[in-house]
Amino acid sequence: MVYSSPFHLVALTLTLTSLFFQGSRAQLSSTFYGSTCSNVSSIVRNIVQQAQSSDARIVASLTRLHFHDCFVNGCDGSVLLDDSSSIQSEKNAVPNNNSARGFDVIDNIKTAVENACPGVVSCADILALAAEASVNLGGGPSWTVLLGRRDGTTASLSGANNLPSPRDSLSNLQKKFSDLGLDDTDLVALSGAHTFGRAKCSFFSDRLNNFNGNGSPDPSLNSTYLATLQQSCPQGGNGDTLNNLDPSSPDTFDKNYYTNLQSNQGLLQSDQELFSTSGASTVSIVNSFASSQTTFFQSFASSMINMGNISPLTGTSGEIRSNCRKVNGS
Ligand code: HEM
Ligand SMILES: *[C@@H]1O[C@H](CO)[C@@H](O)[C@H](O)[C@H]1NC(C)=O
Ligand SMILES: *[C@@H]1O[C@H](CO)[C@@H](O)[C@H](O)[C@H]1NC(C)=O
Ligand SMILES: *[C@@H]1O[C@H](CO)[C@@H](O)[C@H](O)[C@H]1NC(C)=O
């Protein structure tokens, strides 16, 4: 027997205990690239800023990519992998197909980062850095991004198809977040990312005419806003037509998302439910963010750190991809 002696049992216990803590606690650090790629954040930020100058929406798209990465197999860059013989790309999942964007900008960032510091910075960390730069360049808060994630070698199409849906009930949204260690404050704060960017008619058009199959619009939708949306998304029209998630300030990261919810102008069902579900624990959080942008910004930053801590690969797990779209050697 290999583990028969008391000494071996103690050693085994210590090994299992340390594996347990490594597996359950994020091991990320703000200084992870301090000696290997100290200017990585400014490289990322410069490229995001260049992209923003020709496409105001890109900062929203890049912020969303980090969310879609972290919610599927943890923050491991899985969302960036293309189809291959061994990978069923998450890009083909319903929430991403013709919707997730910014992959070309991530490629440009990766190229610039590889030129400065070859083989060192993961694609998963690039997504986290690009999200922070994007929020800040959109007018939102800045925070210290924790780093040291490594890239996964697998993708999960089924996981991506199970991302929070705009038609999920509030209790389903709460469950999908709490399963990943995120609470109501995280749910409400992170949903505030819908203060910028666009959504296709197909993600909310059921609210406009035939909500829950009952032949009438979602009763929680402001009637003036409803009329505007019916113009933009006529029945039988093009489901890919884009609409501003925050009509009051479409490209600015501010607290208007929450004041919109208070006037029943949330675009997605999943947005409006946070405020309109009677008795829900999320209502008072919406009100508190609507009344203080400072409170929202602080909560958003800390919830982004919480989301960025979802099951990272660290140490010698995973790899540093040389091309964000491919597993190394494939
Ligand atoms: C709470 C659950 C969530 C649901 C159900 C949801 C759903 C959606 C949907 C349906 C769209 C429109 C996509 C399109 O039409 O192409 C969208 C866009 C967006 N989402 Fe979410 N989302 C959620 C949470 C989040 C979180 C946590 C973030 C980031 C922290 C985020 C950031 C964004 C951004 C920035 C956009 C605009 C993207 C663009 O214009 O390219 N969302 N979301
Ligand atoms: C993705 O969208 C394209 C264009 O609308 C469509 O042809 C394709 O079938 C979709 N893919 C999946 C997997 O749904
Ligand atoms: C970042 O630092 C590396 C050396 O560490 C240098 O080669 C590169 O030019 C710097 N890039 C920027 C954008 O400052
Ligand atoms: C509907 O939206 C308008 C702004 O377009 C606002 O003045 C009004 O109070 C809203 N109505 C409700 C019931 O929230």
CSV table of C-alpha atoms and ligand atoms in Angstrom, one decimal:
chain,number,residue,atom,x,y,z
A,1,MET,CA,0.0,0.0,0.0
A,2,VAL,CA,1.5,3.3,-1.0
A,3,TYR,CA,-0.4,5.4,1.7
A,4,SER,CA,-0.2,2.9,4.6
A,5,SER,CA,2.1,4.8,7.0
A,6,PRO,CA,0.9,7.6,9.2
A,7,PHE,CA,3.4,9.9,7.5
A,8,HIS,CA,2.0,9.2,4.1
A,9,LEU,CA,-1.6,9.8,5.3
A,10,VAL,CA,-0.6,13.2,6.7
A,11,ALA,CA,1.2,14.0,3.4
A,12,LEU,CA,-1.8,12.9,1.4
A,13,THR,CA,-4.2,15.0,3.6
A,14,LEU,CA,-2.0,18.1,3.2
A,15,THR,CA,-1.9,17.6,-0.6
A,16,LEU,CA,-5.6,17.2,-0.9
A,17,THR,CA,-6.2,20.2,1.4
A,18,SER,CA,-4.0,22.4,-0.7
A,19,LEU,CA,-5.6,21.1,-4.0
A,20,PHE,CA,-9.0,21.9,-2.5
A,21,PHE,CA,-8.0,25.4,-1.6
A,22,GLN,CA,-6.4,26.0,-5.0
A,23,GLY,CA,-9.6,24.7,-6.7
A,24,SER,CA,-12.0,26.7,-4.7
A,25,ARG,CA,-10.2,30.0,-4.3
A,26,ALA,CA,-9.1,32.3,-7.1
A,27,GLN,CA,-5.4,32.9,-7.1
A,28,LEU,CA,-5.4,36.1,-9.1
A,29,SER,CA,-3.2,39.1,-8.4
A,30,SER,CA,-3.0,42.7,-9.6
A,31,THR,CA,0.7,42.4,-10.1
A,32,PHE,CA,0.8,39.1,-11.9
A,33,TYR,CA,2.6,40.5,-15.0
A,34,GLY,CA,4.6,43.1,-13.0
A,35,SER,CA,7.9,41.7,-14.1
A,36,THR,CA,6.9,40.0,-17.3
A,37,CYS,CA,4.6,42.5,-19.1
A,38,SER,CA,4.3,45.5,-16.9
A,39,ASN,CA,2.5,47.7,-19.5
A,40,VAL,CA,0.0,45.2,-20.6
A,41,SER,CA,-3.0,47.3,-19.4
A,42,SER,CA,-1.9,50.3,-21.4
A,43,ILE,CA,-1.4,48.2,-24.6
A,44,VAL,CA,-4.9,46.8,-24.2
A,45,ARG,CA,-6.4,50.2,-23.4
A,46,ASN,CA,-4.8,51.9,-26.4
A,47,ILE,CA,-6.2,49.3,-28.9
A,48,VAL,CA,-9.6,49.5,-27.3
A,49,GLN,CA,-9.5,53.3,-27.6
A,50,GLN,CA,-8.5,53.1,-31.3
A,51,ALA,CA,-11.3,50.7,-32.0
A,52,GLN,CA,-13.8,52.9,-30.2
A,53,SER,CA,-12.9,55.9,-32.4
A,54,SER,CA,-14.4,54.2,-35.4
A,55,ASP,CA,-17.1,52.1,-33.6
A,56,ALA,CA,-18.7,53.6,-30.5
A,57,ARG,CA,-20.4,50.3,-29.8
A,58,ILE,CA,-17.3,48.2,-29.5
A,59,VAL,CA,-16.7,49.0,-25.8
A,60,ALA,CA,-20.1,47.4,-25.0
A,61,SER,CA,-19.3,44.4,-27.2
A,62,LEU,CA,-16.0,43.8,-25.5
A,63,THR,CA,-17.5,44.1,-22.0
A,64,ARG,CA,-20.1,41.5,-22.9
A,65,LEU,CA,-17.4,39.1,-24.2
A,66,HIS,CA,-15.8,38.9,-20.7
A,67,PHE,CA,-19.3,38.0,-19.3
A,68,HIS,CA,-19.9,35.3,-21.9
A,69,ASP,CA,-16.4,33.9,-21.2
A,70,CYS,CA,-16.7,33.8,-17.4
A,71,PHE,CA,-20.1,32.3,-17.3
A,72,VAL,CA,-19.1,29.3,-19.4
A,73,ASN,CA,-16.4,27.0,-17.9
A,74,GLY,CA,-15.1,30.0,-15.9
A,75,CYS,CA,-12.9,32.9,-17.2
A,76,ASP,CA,-10.7,30.7,-19.5
A,77,GLY,CA,-11.0,32.4,-22.9
A,78,SER,CA,-13.3,29.6,-24.1
A,79,VAL,CA,-15.6,32.0,-25.9
A,80,LEU,CA,-12.7,33.0,-28.2
A,81,LEU,CA,-12.1,29.5,-29.7
A,82,ASP,CA,-13.2,28.9,-33.3
A,83,ASP,CA,-14.7,25.7,-34.6
A,84,SER,CA,-12.1,23.0,-35.2
A,85,SER,CA,-11.9,19.2,-35.2
A,86,SER,CA,-11.7,19.2,-31.4
A,87,ILE,CA,-13.7,22.4,-30.6
A,88,GLN,CA,-17.4,23.0,-31.0
A,89,SER,CA,-17.2,26.8,-30.9
A,90,GLU,CA,-19.3,28.7,-28.3
A,91,LYS,CA,-19.7,31.4,-31.0
A,92,ASN,CA,-22.4,29.2,-32.6
A,93,ALA,CA,-24.5,29.2,-29.5
A,94,VAL,CA,-27.9,31.0,-29.6
A,95,PRO,CA,-26.7,33.9,-27.3
A,96,ASN,CA,-23.6,34.5,-29.4
A,97,ASN,CA,-24.5,33.7,-33.0
A,98,ASN,CA,-24.7,36.9,-35.0
A,99,SER,CA,-24.5,38.7,-31.7
A,100,ALA,CA,-21.2,38.4,-29.8
A,101,ARG,CA,-18.6,40.7,-31.5
A,102,GLY,CA,-15.2,42.2,-31.0
A,103,PHE,CA,-13.2,39.1,-31.8
A,104,ASP,CA,-11.1,41.0,-34.3
A,105,VAL,CA,-10.2,43.6,-31.7
A,106,ILE,CA,-9.2,40.8,-29.3
A,107,ASP,CA,-7.0,39.4,-32.1
A,108,ASN,CA,-5.4,42.9,-32.5
A,109,ILE,CA,-4.8,43.2,-28.8
A,110,LYS,CA,-3.2,39.7,-28.7
A,111,THR,CA,-0.9,40.5,-31.6
A,112,ALA,CA,0.3,43.7,-29.9
A,113,VAL,CA,0.7,42.0,-26.5
A,114,GLU,CA,2.6,39.1,-28.1
A,115,ASN,CA,4.9,41.7,-29.8
A,116,ALA,CA,5.7,43.3,-26.5
A,117,CYS,CA,5.8,40.2,-24.2
A,118,PRO,CA,5.7,37.0,-26.2
A,119,GLY,CA,4.0,33.9,-24.7
A,120,VAL,CA,3.1,35.5,-21.4
A,121,VAL,CA,-0.4,37.0,-21.3
A,122,SER,CA,-3.4,34.8,-21.5
A,123,CYS,CA,-6.4,35.5,-23.7
A,124,ALA,CA,-8.7,35.2,-20.7
A,125,ASP,CA,-6.7,38.0,-19.0
A,126,ILE,CA,-6.9,40.1,-22.2
A,127,LEU,CA,-10.7,39.8,-22.0
A,128,ALA,CA,-10.7,41.0,-18.4
A,129,LEU,CA,-8.5,43.9,-19.2
A,130,ALA,CA,-10.4,44.8,-22.3
A,131,ALA,CA,-13.7,44.9,-20.3
A,132,GLU,CA,-12.2,47.2,-17.7
A,133,ALA,CA,-10.8,49.6,-20.4
A,134,SER,CA,-14.1,49.5,-22.2
A,135,VAL,CA,-16.2,50.4,-19.3
A,136,ASN,CA,-13.9,53.2,-18.3
A,137,LEU,CA,-13.6,54.5,-21.9
A,138,GLY,CA,-17.4,54.5,-22.0
A,139,GLY,CA,-17.5,56.9,-19.1
A,140,GLY,CA,-17.8,54.2,-16.3
A,141,PRO,CA,-15.5,53.4,-13.4
A,142,SER,CA,-12.0,52.2,-13.4
A,143,TRP,CA,-10.7,49.3,-11.2
A,144,THR,CA,-7.6,47.2,-10.6
A,145,VAL,CA,-8.0,44.1,-12.7
A,146,LEU,CA,-6.9,40.9,-11.1
A,147,LEU,CA,-4.7,38.8,-13.4
A,148,GLY,CA,-3.1,35.4,-13.8
A,149,ARG,CA,-5.8,33.4,-15.5
A,150,ARG,CA,-4.7,30.8,-18.0
A,151,ASP,CA,-6.5,29.7,-21.1
A,152,GLY,CA,-8.6,26.6,-21.4
A,153,THR,CA,-8.2,24.0,-24.0
A,154,THR,CA,-11.9,23.2,-24.3
A,155,ALA,CA,-15.1,25.0,-25.1
A,156,SER,CA,-18.7,24.3,-24.1
A,157,LEU,CA,-21.4,24.9,-26.7
A,158,SER,CA,-24.1,23.6,-24.3
A,159,GLY,CA,-22.8,25.8,-21.6
A,160,ALA,CA,-23.0,28.8,-23.9
A,161,ASN,CA,-26.5,27.9,-24.9
A,162,ASN,CA,-27.3,27.9,-21.1
A,163,LEU,CA,-26.1,31.5,-20.6
A,164,PRO,CA,-28.7,33.8,-18.9
A,165,SER,CA,-31.5,34.4,-21.3
A,166,PRO,CA,-33.4,37.6,-21.8
A,167,ARG,CA,-36.6,35.5,-21.3
A,168,ASP,CA,-35.4,33.9,-18.1
A,169,SER,CA,-37.6,34.6,-15.0
A,170,LEU,CA,-36.0,36.6,-12.3
A,171,SER,CA,-35.7,33.5,-10.1
A,172,ASN,CA,-33.8,31.7,-13.0
A,173,LEU,CA,-31.5,34.6,-13.4
A,174,GLN,CA,-30.8,34.6,-9.6
A,175,LYS,CA,-30.1,30.8,-9.8
A,176,LYS,CA,-27.7,31.1,-12.8
A,177,PHE,CA,-25.8,33.8,-10.9
A,178,SER,CA,-25.8,32.2,-7.5
A,179,ASP,CA,-24.6,28.9,-9.0
A,180,LEU,CA,-21.5,30.9,-9.8
A,181,GLY,CA,-21.2,32.5,-6.4
A,182,LEU,CA,-22.8,35.8,-7.5
A,183,ASP,CA,-25.6,37.4,-5.4
A,184,ASP,CA,-28.5,39.8,-6.0
A,185,THR,CA,-26.2,42.8,-5.8
A,186,ASP,CA,-23.9,41.3,-8.5
A,187,LEU,CA,-26.9,40.5,-10.7
A,188,VAL,CA,-28.3,44.0,-10.5
A,189,ALA,CA,-25.0,45.7,-10.8
A,190,LEU,CA,-23.7,43.6,-13.7
A,191,SER,CA,-27.0,44.0,-15.5
A,192,GLY,CA,-26.2,47.7,-15.4
A,193,ALA,CA,-23.7,46.9,-18.3
A,194,HIS,CA,-26.9,47.3,-20.4
A,195,THR,CA,-26.4,51.0,-20.0
A,196,PHE,CA,-24.5,50.8,-23.4
A,197,GLY,CA,-24.6,48.7,-26.5
A,198,ARG,CA,-27.4,47.3,-28.7
A,199,ALA,CA,-29.9,44.4,-28.8
A,200,LYS,CA,-31.6,42.8,-31.7
A,201,CYS,CA,-35.4,42.8,-32.0
A,202,SER,CA,-35.4,39.0,-31.9
A,203,PHE,CA,-34.3,39.1,-28.2
A,204,PHE,CA,-37.3,41.0,-27.0
A,205,SER,CA,-39.9,41.2,-29.8
A,206,ASP,CA,-42.2,38.8,-27.9
A,207,ARG,CA,-42.7,41.6,-25.4
A,208,LEU,CA,-44.2,43.9,-28.0
A,209,ASN,CA,-47.2,42.0,-29.3
A,210,ASN,CA,-47.7,38.5,-27.9
A,211,PHE,CA,-46.1,38.3,-24.5
A,212,ASN,CA,-46.2,34.8,-23.0
A,213,GLY,CA,-48.5,33.8,-25.9
A,214,ASN,CA,-51.4,35.9,-24.5
A,215,GLY,CA,-51.9,38.1,-27.6
A,216,SER,CA,-50.9,41.4,-25.8
A,217,PRO,CA,-47.7,43.3,-24.9
A,218,ASP,CA,-45.8,42.9,-21.7
A,219,PRO,CA,-47.8,44.9,-19.2
A,220,SER,CA,-44.5,46.1,-17.6
A,221,LEU,CA,-43.5,47.9,-20.7
A,222,ASN,CA,-44.0,51.7,-20.8
A,223,SER,CA,-46.6,52.4,-23.4
A,224,THR,CA,-44.7,55.3,-25.1
A,225,TYR,CA,-41.6,53.2,-25.2
A,226,LEU,CA,-43.7,50.2,-26.5
A,227,ALA,CA,-44.9,52.3,-29.4
A,228,THR,CA,-41.3,53.3,-30.3
A,229,LEU,CA,-40.2,49.7,-30.2
A,230,GLN,CA,-43.1,48.5,-32.3
A,231,GLN,CA,-42.0,51.0,-35.0
A,232,SER,CA,-38.4,49.7,-34.8
A,233,CYS,CA,-39.4,46.0,-34.6
A,234,PRO,CA,-42.5,45.5,-36.7
A,235,GLN,CA,-44.1,42.0,-36.6
A,236,GLY,CA,-42.6,39.9,-39.4
A,237,GLY,CA,-39.8,42.4,-39.8
A,238,ASN,CA,-36.0,41.8,-39.6
A,239,GLY,CA,-35.2,40.3,-36.2
A,240,ASP,CA,-31.6,41.5,-36.5
A,241,THR,CA,-32.5,45.2,-36.4
A,242,LEU,CA,-30.5,46.8,-33.6
A,243,ASN,CA,-31.9,48.9,-30.8
A,244,ASN,CA,-30.1,50.8,-28.1
A,245,LEU,CA,-30.2,49.1,-24.7
A,246,ASP,CA,-30.3,52.5,-23.1
A,247,PRO,CA,-32.2,54.9,-25.3
A,248,SER,CA,-31.4,57.9,-23.1
A,249,SER,CA,-27.5,57.7,-23.5
A,250,PRO,CA,-26.8,54.7,-25.9
A,251,ASP,CA,-23.0,54.7,-25.7
A,252,THR,CA,-22.3,56.1,-22.3
A,253,PHE,CA,-21.7,54.0,-19.2
A,254,ASP,CA,-23.9,55.8,-16.6
A,255,LYS,CA,-26.7,55.0,-14.1
A,256,ASN,CA,-29.5,55.7,-16.7
A,257,TYR,CA,-30.1,51.9,-17.1
A,258,TYR,CA,-31.7,52.0,-13.6
A,259,THR,CA,-33.7,55.2,-14.1
A,260,ASN,CA,-35.0,53.6,-17.3
A,261,LEU,CA,-36.2,50.6,-15.2
A,262,GLN,CA,-38.0,52.9,-12.9
A,263,SER,CA,-39.9,54.4,-15.8
A,264,ASN,CA,-40.6,50.9,-17.3
A,265,GLN,CA,-38.2,51.4,-20.1
A,266,GLY,CA,-36.0,48.3,-19.7
A,267,LEU,CA,-35.5,46.8,-23.1
A,268,LEU,CA,-35.2,43.1,-22.2
A,269,GLN,CA,-37.6,41.2,-20.1
A,270,SER,CA,-34.6,40.2,-17.9
A,271,ASP,CA,-33.9,43.9,-17.3
A,272,GLN,CA,-37.4,45.1,-16.4
A,273,GLU,CA,-38.0,42.1,-14.1
A,274,LEU,CA,-35.3,43.4,-11.7
A,275,PHE,CA,-37.6,46.3,-10.9
A,276,SER,CA,-41.1,45.1,-11.8
A,277,THR,CA,-41.3,41.8,-10.0
A,278,SER,CA,-43.4,42.6,-7.1
A,279,GLY,CA,-41.7,42.0,-3.7
A,280,ALA,CA,-38.4,41.1,-5.3
A,281,SER,CA,-35.2,41.6,-3.4
A,282,THR,CA,-33.7,43.3,-6.5
A,283,VAL,CA,-36.1,46.3,-6.4
A,284,SER,CA,-34.4,48.2,-3.6
A,285,ILE,CA,-31.0,47.6,-5.3
A,286,VAL,CA,-32.2,49.1,-8.5
A,287,ASN,CA,-33.5,52.1,-6.6
A,288,SER,CA,-30.2,52.6,-4.8
A,289,PHE,CA,-28.2,52.5,-8.0
A,290,ALA,CA,-30.8,54.8,-9.7
A,291,SER,CA,-30.3,57.4,-7.0
A,292,SER,CA,-26.4,57.3,-6.8
A,293,GLN,CA,-24.1,56.8,-9.7
A,294,THR,CA,-21.2,56.6,-7.2
A,295,THR,CA,-22.9,53.6,-5.5
A,296,PHE,CA,-23.5,52.0,-8.8
A,297,PHE,CA,-20.0,52.5,-10.1
A,298,GLN,CA,-18.4,51.1,-6.9
A,299,SER,CA,-20.7,48.1,-6.9
A,300,PHE,CA,-20.2,47.5,-10.6
A,301,ALA,CA,-16.4,47.4,-10.2
A,302,SER,CA,-16.5,45.0,-7.3
A,303,SER,CA,-19.0,42.8,-9.1
A,304,MET,CA,-16.8,42.7,-12.2
A,305,ILE,CA,-14.0,41.5,-9.9
A,306,ASN,CA,-16.3,38.8,-8.5
A,307,MET,CA,-17.3,37.7,-12.0
A,308,GLY,CA,-13.7,37.7,-13.1
A,309,ASN,CA,-12.9,35.3,-10.3
A,310,ILE,CA,-15.2,32.6,-11.6
A,311,SER,CA,-13.1,29.4,-11.7
A,312,PRO,CA,-9.9,30.7,-13.3
A,313,LEU,CA,-7.3,28.3,-14.4
A,314,THR,CA,-4.1,29.2,-12.6
A,315,GLY,CA,-0.6,27.9,-11.9
A,316,THR,CA,0.2,25.2,-14.5
A,317,SER,CA,-3.4,24.4,-15.5
A,318,GLY,CA,-4.4,25.3,-19.1
A,319,GLU,CA,-2.0,27.2,-21.3
A,320,ILE,CA,-1.1,30.6,-22.7
A,321,ARG,CA,-2.6,30.5,-26.1
A,322,SER,CA,-0.5,32.0,-28.9
A,323,ASN,CA,-3.6,32.6,-31.0
A,324,CYS,CA,-6.8,33.3,-29.0
A,325,ARG,CA,-8.9,31.4,-31.6
A,326,LYS,CA,-7.0,28.1,-31.3
A,327,VAL,CA,-5.7,25.7,-28.7
A,328,ASN,CA,-1.9,25.6,-29.0
A,329,GLY,CA,-0.6,22.9,-31.4
A,330,SER,CA,-4.0,22.5,-33.1
B,1,HEM,C1,-28.5,39.2,-16.4
B,1,HEM,C2,-28.5,38.4,-17.5
B,1,HEM,C3,-28.2,38.9,-18.8
B,1,HEM,C4,-29.0,38.7,-19.9
B,1,HEM,C5,-30.2,37.8,-20.0
B,1,HEM,C6,-28.3,39.4,-21.0
B,1,HEM,C7,-28.8,39.4,-22.3
B,1,HEM,C8,-28.4,40.2,-23.4
B,1,HEM,C9,-28.9,40.3,-24.7
B,1,HEM,C10,-30.1,39.4,-25.2
B,1,HEM,C11,-28.2,41.2,-25.4
B,1,HEM,C12,-28.4,41.6,-26.8
B,1,HEM,C13,-27.5,40.9,-27.7
B,1,HEM,C14,-27.8,41.2,-29.2
B,1,HEM,O1,-28.9,41.5,-29.5
B,1,HEM,O2,-26.9,40.9,-30.0
B,1,HEM,C15,-27.2,41.7,-24.5
B,1,HEM,C16,-26.3,42.7,-24.8
B,1,HEM,C17,-25.3,43.2,-24.0
B,1,HEM,N1,-25.0,42.6,-22.7
B,1,HEM,FE1,-26.2,41.4,-21.6
B,1,HEM,N2,-27.2,40.0,-20.6
B,1,HEM,C18,-27.1,39.8,-19.3
B,1,HEM,C19,-26.1,40.2,-18.4
B,1,HEM,C20,-25.0,40.9,-18.9
B,1,HEM,C21,-23.8,41.1,-18.1
B,1,HEM,C22,-23.5,40.5,-16.8
B,1,HEM,C23,-23.0,41.9,-18.9
B,1,HEM,C24,-21.6,42.4,-18.6
B,1,HEM,C25,-21.2,42.7,-17.4
B,1,HEM,C26,-23.7,42.2,-20.1
B,1,HEM,C27,-23.3,43.1,-21.1
B,1,HEM,C28,-24.0,43.3,-22.3
B,1,HEM,C29,-23.6,44.4,-23.2
B,1,HEM,C30,-22.5,45.4,-22.9
B,1,HEM,C31,-24.5,44.3,-24.3
B,1,HEM,C32,-24.4,45.1,-25.6
B,1,HEM,C33,-23.4,44.4,-26.5
B,1,HEM,C34,-23.2,45.0,-27.9
B,1,HEM,O3,-23.8,46.0,-28.2
B,1,HEM,O4,-22.5,44.4,-28.7
B,1,HEM,N3,-24.9,41.6,-20.1
B,1,HEM,N4,-27.3,41.1,-23.3
B,2,LIG,C1,-26.2,31.4,-37.0
B,2,LIG,O1,-26.8,32.4,-37.8
B,2,LIG,C2,-26.7,32.2,-39.2
B,2,LIG,C3,-27.2,33.4,-39.9
B,2,LIG,O2,-28.4,33.9,-39.4
B,2,LIG,C4,-27.6,31.0,-39.5
B,2,LIG,O3,-27.5,30.7,-40.9
B,2,LIG,C5,-27.0,29.8,-38.8
B,2,LIG,O4,-27.9,28.7,-38.9
B,2,LIG,C6,-27.0,30.1,-37.3
B,2,LIG,N1,-26.3,29.0,-36.6
B,2,LIG,C7,-26.8,28.3,-35.6
B,2,LIG,C8,-26.0,27.3,-35.0
B,2,LIG,O5,-27.9,28.6,-35.2
B,3,LIG,C1,5.6,47.7,-23.3
B,3,LIG,O1,6.8,47.3,-22.8
B,3,LIG,C2,7.7,46.5,-23.6
B,3,LIG,C3,8.9,46.1,-22.8
B,3,LIG,O2,8.5,45.6,-21.5
B,3,LIG,C4,8.1,47.4,-24.8
B,3,LIG,O3,8.8,46.6,-25.7
B,3,LIG,C5,6.8,47.9,-25.5
B,3,LIG,O4,7.2,48.8,-26.5
B,3,LIG,C6,5.9,48.6,-24.5
B,3,LIG,N1,4.7,48.9,-25.2
B,3,LIG,C7,4.0,50.0,-25.0
B,3,LIG,C8,2.8,50.2,-25.8
B,3,LIG,O5,4.3,50.9,-24.2
B,4,LIG,C1,-43.0,56.2,-19.6
B,4,LIG,O1,-41.9,56.9,-20.1
B,4,LIG,C2,-42.0,58.3,-20.1
B,4,LIG,C3,-40.7,58.9,-20.8
B,4,LIG,O2,-40.7,58.5,-22.1
B,4,LIG,C4,-42.1,58.8,-18.7
B,4,LIG,O3,-42.2,60.2,-18.6
B,4,LIG,C5,-43.3,58.1,-18.0
B,4,LIG,O4,-43.3,58.5,-16.7
B,4,LIG,C6,-43.2,56.6,-18.2
B,4,LIG,N1,-44.4,56.0,-17.6
B,4,LIG,C7,-44.4,55.0,-16.7
B,4,LIG,C8,-45.7,54.5,-16.3
B,4,LIG,O5,-43.4,54.6,-16.2
